PDB file of C-alpha atoms in Angstrom:
ATOM      1  CA  UNK R   1     -56.348-182.085  42.665  1.00 42.00           C
ATOM      2  CA  UNK R   2     -52.794-182.938  41.655  1.00 34.00           C
ATOM      3  CA  UNK R   3     -51.947-184.938  44.727  1.00 37.00           C
ATOM      4  CA  UNK R   4     -51.799-188.613  43.858  1.00 37.00           C
ATOM      5  CA  UNK R   5     -50.720-191.532  45.932  1.00 35.00           C
ATOM      6  CA  UNK R   6     -47.109-192.198  45.036  1.00 37.00           C
ATOM      7  CA  UNK R   7     -46.133-194.546  47.829  1.00 37.00           C
ATOM      8  CA  UNK R   8     -42.431-195.061  48.378  1.00 33.00           C
ATOM      9  CA  UNK R   9     -41.475-193.232  45.169  1.00 37.00           C
ATOM     10  CA  UNK R  10     -41.703-189.947  47.089  1.00 36.00           C
ATOM     11  CA  UNK R  11     -38.878-191.032  49.362  1.00 32.00           C
ATOM     12  CA  UNK R  12     -36.281-191.964  46.770  1.00 33.00           C
ATOM     13  CA  UNK R  13     -33.561-189.626  45.610  1.00 36.00           C
ATOM     14  CA  UNK R  14     -33.667-188.020  42.187  1.00 36.00           C
ATOM     15  CA  UNK R  15     -33.596-190.616  39.433  1.00 40.00           C
ATOM     16  CA  UNK R  16     -30.547-190.080  37.242  1.00 41.00           C
ATOM     17  CA  UNK R  17     -32.449-191.112  34.097  1.00 47.00           C
ATOM     18  CA  UNK R  18     -33.743-187.811  32.682  1.00 47.00           C
ATOM     19  CA  UNK R  19     -36.360-189.618  30.611  1.00 51.00           C
ATOM     20  CA  UNK R  20     -37.968-191.263  33.651  1.00 59.00           C
ATOM     21  CA  UNK R  21     -41.636-190.450  34.074  1.00 83.00           C
ATOM     22  CA  UNK R  22     -41.204-189.436  37.723  1.00 89.00           C
ATOM     23  CA  UNK R  23     -38.269-187.892  39.583  1.00 95.00           C
ATOM     24  CA  UNK R  24     -38.071-186.449  43.052  1.00 96.00           C
ATOM     25  CA  UNK R  25     -35.880-183.341  43.270  1.00 97.00           C
ATOM     26  CA  UNK R  26     -34.779-183.197  46.888  1.00 96.00           C
ATOM     27  CA  UNK R  27     -33.746-179.554  47.182  1.00 95.00           C
ATOM     28  CA  UNK R  28     -34.079-176.148  45.548  1.00 95.00           C
ATOM     29  CA  UNK R  29     -30.824-176.455  43.647  1.00 95.00           C
ATOM     30  CA  UNK R  30     -31.821-179.697  41.925  1.00 97.00           C
ATOM     31  CA  UNK R  31     -35.352-178.377  41.296  1.00 97.00           C
ATOM     32  CA  UNK R  32     -33.960-175.195  39.726  1.00 96.00           C
ATOM     33  CA  UNK R  33     -31.530-177.218  37.619  1.00 96.00           C
ATOM     34  CA  UNK R  34     -34.388-179.421  36.400  1.00 97.00           C
ATOM     35  CA  UNK R  35     -36.500-176.359  35.568  1.00 97.00           C
ATOM     36  CA  UNK R  36     -33.607-174.842  33.626  1.00 97.00           C
ATOM     37  CA  UNK R  37     -33.130-178.090  31.706  1.00 97.00           C
ATOM     38  CA  UNK R  38     -36.844-178.322  30.902  1.00 97.00           C
ATOM     39  CA  UNK R  39     -36.966-174.705  29.710  1.00 98.00           C
ATOM     40  CA  UNK R  40     -33.849-175.425  27.641  1.00 97.00           C
ATOM     41  CA  UNK R  41     -35.770-178.153  25.793  1.00 96.00           C
ATOM     42  CA  UNK R  42     -39.122-176.337  25.629  1.00 97.00           C
ATOM     43  CA  UNK R  43     -40.493-175.386  22.241  1.00 96.00           C
ATOM     44  CA  UNK R  44     -43.867-173.739  22.871  1.00 97.00           C
ATOM     45  CA  UNK R  45     -45.045-172.884  26.337  1.00 98.00           C
ATOM     46  CA  UNK R  46     -44.048-172.451  29.955  1.00 98.00           C
ATOM     47  CA  UNK R  47     -46.737-172.074  32.616  1.00 98.00           C
ATOM     48  CA  UNK R  48     -45.643-171.530  36.207  1.00 98.00           C
ATOM     49  CA  UNK R  49     -47.689-171.084  39.386  1.00 98.00           C
ATOM     50  CA  UNK R  50     -45.913-170.342  42.661  1.00 96.00           C
ATOM     51  CA  UNK R  51     -46.352-168.389  45.891  1.00 95.00           C
ATOM     52  CA  UNK R  52     -43.657-165.833  45.051  1.00 93.00           C
ATOM     53  CA  UNK R  53     -40.400-165.530  43.155  1.00 91.00           C
ATOM     54  CA  UNK R  54     -38.264-167.217  45.827  1.00 92.00           C
ATOM     55  CA  UNK R  55     -38.256-170.982  45.296  1.00 95.00           C
ATOM     56  CA  UNK R  56     -37.501-170.839  41.564  1.00 95.00           C
ATOM     57  CA  UNK R  57     -35.423-167.620  41.901  1.00 93.00           C
ATOM     58  CA  UNK R  58     -37.410-165.988  39.118  1.00 93.00           C
ATOM     59  CA  UNK R  59     -35.089-162.991  38.896  1.00 90.00           C
ATOM     60  CA  UNK R  60     -31.933-165.078  39.136  1.00 92.00           C
ATOM     61  CA  UNK R  61     -29.408-165.129  36.327  1.00 94.00           C
ATOM     62  CA  UNK R  62     -30.044-168.794  35.442  1.00 95.00           C
ATOM     63  CA  UNK R  63     -33.834-168.536  35.223  1.00 96.00           C
ATOM     64  CA  UNK R  64     -33.721-165.245  33.330  1.00 96.00           C
ATOM     65  CA  UNK R  65     -31.168-166.566  30.828  1.00 96.00           C
ATOM     66  CA  UNK R  66     -33.294-169.689  30.292  1.00 97.00           C
ATOM     67  CA  UNK R  67     -36.553-167.785  29.824  1.00 97.00           C
ATOM     68  CA  UNK R  68     -34.881-165.226  27.555  1.00 97.00           C
ATOM     69  CA  UNK R  69     -33.422-167.986  25.339  1.00 98.00           C
ATOM     70  CA  UNK R  70     -36.771-169.803  25.328  1.00 98.00           C
ATOM     71  CA  UNK R  71     -38.677-166.708  24.182  1.00 98.00           C
ATOM     72  CA  UNK R  72     -36.059-165.926  21.516  1.00 97.00           C
ATOM     73  CA  UNK R  73     -36.452-169.395  19.949  1.00 97.00           C
ATOM     74  CA  UNK R  74     -39.656-168.520  18.154  1.00 96.00           C
ATOM     75  CA  UNK R  75     -42.237-165.801  17.847  1.00 96.00           C
ATOM     76  CA  UNK R  76     -44.775-168.425  18.928  1.00 97.00           C
ATOM     77  CA  UNK R  77     -43.264-169.259  22.334  1.00 98.00           C
ATOM     78  CA  UNK R  78     -45.071-167.931  25.374  1.00 98.00           C
ATOM     79  CA  UNK R  79     -44.749-167.990  29.146  1.00 98.00           C
ATOM     80  CA  UNK R  80     -47.271-167.229  31.856  1.00 98.00           C
ATOM     81  CA  UNK R  81     -46.175-166.898  35.472  1.00 97.00           C
ATOM     82  CA  UNK R  82     -48.872-166.714  38.144  1.00 97.00           C
ATOM     83  CA  UNK R  83     -47.773-165.739  41.642  1.00 96.00           C
ATOM     84  CA  UNK R  84     -49.711-165.282  44.853  1.00 96.00           C
ATOM     85  CA  UNK R  85     -47.396-162.378  45.621  1.00 92.00           C
ATOM     86  CA  UNK R  86     -45.791-160.604  42.680  1.00 90.00           C
ATOM     87  CA  UNK R  87     -44.684-157.713  44.903  1.00 86.00           C
ATOM     88  CA  UNK R  88     -41.499-159.669  45.633  1.00 74.00           C
ATOM     89  CA  UNK R  89     -40.372-158.712  42.139  1.00 78.00           C
ATOM     90  CA  UNK R  90     -41.039-155.022  42.649  1.00 72.00           C
ATOM     91  CA  UNK R  91     -38.131-152.991  43.908  1.00 62.00           C
ATOM     92  CA  UNK R  92     -35.499-155.729  43.789  1.00 64.00           C
ATOM     93  CA  UNK R  93     -35.990-157.431  40.452  1.00 71.00           C
ATOM     94  CA  UNK R  94     -33.602-156.186  37.822  1.00 83.00           C
ATOM     95  CA  UNK R  95     -33.449-158.900  35.165  1.00 89.00           C
ATOM     96  CA  UNK R  96     -37.009-160.156  34.814  1.00 90.00           C
ATOM     97  CA  UNK R  97     -38.689-156.757  34.199  1.00 88.00           C
ATOM     98  CA  UNK R  98     -36.374-156.158  31.235  1.00 90.00           C
ATOM     99  CA  UNK R  99     -37.306-159.548  29.781  1.00 94.00           C
ATOM    100  CA  UNK R 100     -41.004-158.858  30.366  1.00 92.00           C
ATOM    101  CA  UNK R 101     -40.690-155.523  28.579  1.00 92.00           C
ATOM    102  CA  UNK R 102     -38.879-157.116  25.647  1.00 95.00           C
ATOM    103  CA  UNK R 103     -41.272-160.049  25.207  1.00 96.00           C
ATOM    104  CA  UNK R 104     -44.669-158.739  26.333  1.00 94.00           C
ATOM    105  CA  UNK R 105     -47.347-159.949  25.689  1.00 94.00           C
ATOM    106  CA  UNK R 106     -45.732-163.375  25.173  1.00 97.00           C
ATOM    107  CA  UNK R 107     -44.396-163.236  28.740  1.00 97.00           C
ATOM    108  CA  UNK R 108     -47.010-162.398  31.326  1.00 95.00           C
ATOM    109  CA  UNK R 109     -46.801-162.094  35.088  1.00 95.00           C
ATOM    110  CA  UNK R 110     -50.126-162.489  36.844  1.00 96.00           C
ATOM    111  CA  UNK R 111     -51.188-162.416  40.473  1.00 96.00           C
ATOM    112  CA  UNK R 112     -53.881-164.553  42.068  1.00 97.00           C
ATOM    113  CA  UNK R 113     -57.020-163.030  43.467  1.00 96.00           C
ATOM    114  CA  UNK R 114     -57.079-162.839  47.283  1.00 95.00           C
ATOM    115  CA  UNK R 115     -59.680-165.624  47.551  1.00 95.00           C
ATOM    116  CA  UNK R 116     -57.252-168.267  46.262  1.00 95.00           C
ATOM    117  CA  UNK R 117     -54.090-167.136  48.022  1.00 94.00           C
ATOM    118  CA  UNK R 118     -54.310-169.963  50.535  1.00 95.00           C
ATOM    119  CA  UNK R 119     -53.764-172.545  47.778  1.00 95.00           C
ATOM    120  CA  UNK R 120     -50.294-173.959  48.430  1.00 96.00           C
ATOM    121  CA  UNK R 121     -49.391-176.453  45.677  1.00 95.00           C
ATOM    122  CA  UNK R 122     -46.981-175.067  43.066  1.00 96.00           C
ATOM    123  CA  UNK R 123     -46.865-176.275  39.468  1.00 97.00           C
ATOM    124  CA  UNK R 124     -44.746-175.645  36.394  1.00 98.00           C
ATOM    125  CA  UNK R 125     -45.929-177.052  33.065  1.00 98.00           C
ATOM    126  CA  UNK R 126     -43.542-177.212  30.130  1.00 98.00           C
ATOM    127  CA  UNK R 127     -44.924-177.840  26.634  1.00 97.00           C
ATOM    128  CA  UNK R 128     -47.714-180.102  27.892  1.00 95.00           C
ATOM    129  CA  UNK R 129     -45.026-182.784  28.252  1.00 96.00           C
ATOM    130  CA  UNK R 130     -43.654-182.300  31.770  1.00 98.00           C
ATOM    131  CA  UNK R 131     -44.833-180.923  35.081  1.00 98.00           C
ATOM    132  CA  UNK R 132     -42.773-179.886  38.073  1.00 98.00           C
ATOM    133  CA  UNK R 133     -44.908-180.004  41.208  1.00 97.00           C
ATOM    134  CA  UNK R 134     -44.334-178.711  44.693  1.00 95.00           C
ATOM    135  CA  UNK R 135     -46.635-180.497  47.133  1.00 93.00           C
ATOM    136  CA  UNK R 136     -46.668-177.469  49.436  1.00 94.00           C
ATOM    137  CA  UNK R 137     -44.965-174.081  49.364  1.00 95.00           C
ATOM    138  CA  UNK R 138     -43.356-174.749  52.738  1.00 93.00           C
ATOM    139  CA  UNK R 139     -41.575-177.856  51.464  1.00 93.00           C
ATOM    140  CA  UNK R 140     -38.124-177.551  49.927  1.00 92.00           C
ATOM    141  CA  UNK R 141     -38.480-180.194  47.230  1.00 95.00           C
ATOM    142  CA  UNK R 142     -40.268-180.716  43.945  1.00 97.00           C
ATOM    143  CA  UNK R 143     -41.222-183.595  41.665  1.00 97.00           C
ATOM    144  CA  UNK R 144     -40.693-183.809  37.906  1.00 98.00           C
ATOM    145  CA  UNK R 145     -43.383-185.904  36.232  1.00 97.00           C
ATOM    146  CA  UNK R 146     -43.822-186.718  32.553  1.00 97.00           C
ATOM    147  CA  UNK R 147     -46.941-188.825  32.995  1.00 96.00           C
ATOM    148  CA  UNK R 148     -49.557-187.449  30.547  1.00 96.00           C
ATOM    149  CA  UNK R 149     -52.309-187.744  33.177  1.00 96.00           C
ATOM    150  CA  UNK R 150     -50.254-185.704  35.678  1.00 96.00           C
ATOM    151  CA  UNK R 151     -49.481-183.073  33.045  1.00 97.00           C
ATOM    152  CA  UNK R 152     -53.174-182.855  32.061  1.00 97.00           C
ATOM    153  CA  UNK R 153     -54.245-182.493  35.705  1.00 97.00           C
ATOM    154  CA  UNK R 154     -51.662-179.744  36.224  1.00 97.00           C
ATOM    155  CA  UNK R 155     -52.838-177.942  33.086  1.00 98.00           C
ATOM    156  CA  UNK R 156     -56.427-178.045  34.319  1.00 98.00           C
ATOM    157  CA  UNK R 157     -55.364-176.630  37.677  1.00 97.00           C
ATOM    158  CA  UNK R 158     -53.298-173.928  35.988  1.00 98.00           C
ATOM    159  CA  UNK R 159     -56.274-172.922  33.817  1.00 98.00           C
ATOM    160  CA  UNK R 160     -58.424-172.587  36.942  1.00 97.00           C
ATOM    161  CA  UNK R 161     -55.773-170.433  38.614  1.00 98.00           C
ATOM    162  CA  UNK R 162     -55.387-168.355  35.466  1.00 98.00           C
ATOM    163  CA  UNK R 163     -59.103-167.580  35.597  1.00 98.00           C
ATOM    164  CA  UNK R 164     -58.642-166.435  39.203  1.00 97.00           C
ATOM    165  CA  UNK R 165     -55.716-164.114  38.485  1.00 98.00           C
ATOM    166  CA  UNK R 166     -55.167-160.612  37.180  1.00 97.00           C
ATOM    167  CA  UNK R 167     -52.185-158.949  35.502  1.00 95.00           C
ATOM    168  CA  UNK R 168     -49.575-158.135  38.148  1.00 91.00           C
ATOM    169  CA  UNK R 169     -48.500-154.546  38.580  1.00 84.00           C
ATOM    170  CA  UNK R 170     -45.331-153.907  36.584  1.00 75.00           C
ATOM    171  CA  UNK R 171     -42.179-154.816  38.493  1.00 63.00           C
ATOM    172  CA  UNK R 172     -39.694-152.001  38.540  1.00 56.00           C
ATOM    173  CA  UNK R 173     -36.123-152.099  39.730  1.00 47.00           C
ATOM    174  CA  UNK R 174     -35.376-149.259  42.122  1.00 42.00           C
ATOM    175  CA  UNK R 175     -32.251-148.096  43.801  1.00 36.00           C
ATOM    176  CA  UNK R 176     -29.977-149.457  41.097  1.00 35.00           C
TER     177      UNK R 176
END
């Protein structure tokens, strides 16, 4: 659904102009930095769909600090994270469960139903103004797109995935 013909723009390095409508982020570090920057500017909503916590390092210090600051900005901010496999958070996540506990129900972790676990395109939507897409979970890059049509398509996909997800079991840190 979200895949669009981009031509040679997929092969260029990240555009240094942060206001550009389309930027390729060639590795995890630049994708994570872009996500942190987008969350830093977000005012209302973060919606993230991914296979597991790994690519975005959802329990990492940077992501957790960004999501914590985002949720503290206003009582109206909210974040929904849908994962194919939320078990990656259980047993080794220490930061994110504390943030979930503090901000529930404005921060929700959900897990997809088994029937849709073969879907392999990741999306992050920030305030209906930007989308970070991963064309496939096995690829180590992402794309930041501010095109309203791309954001709308990502939001539609996210809504469909949300309908096909259930609340994830609570992540608990063990052995700490």
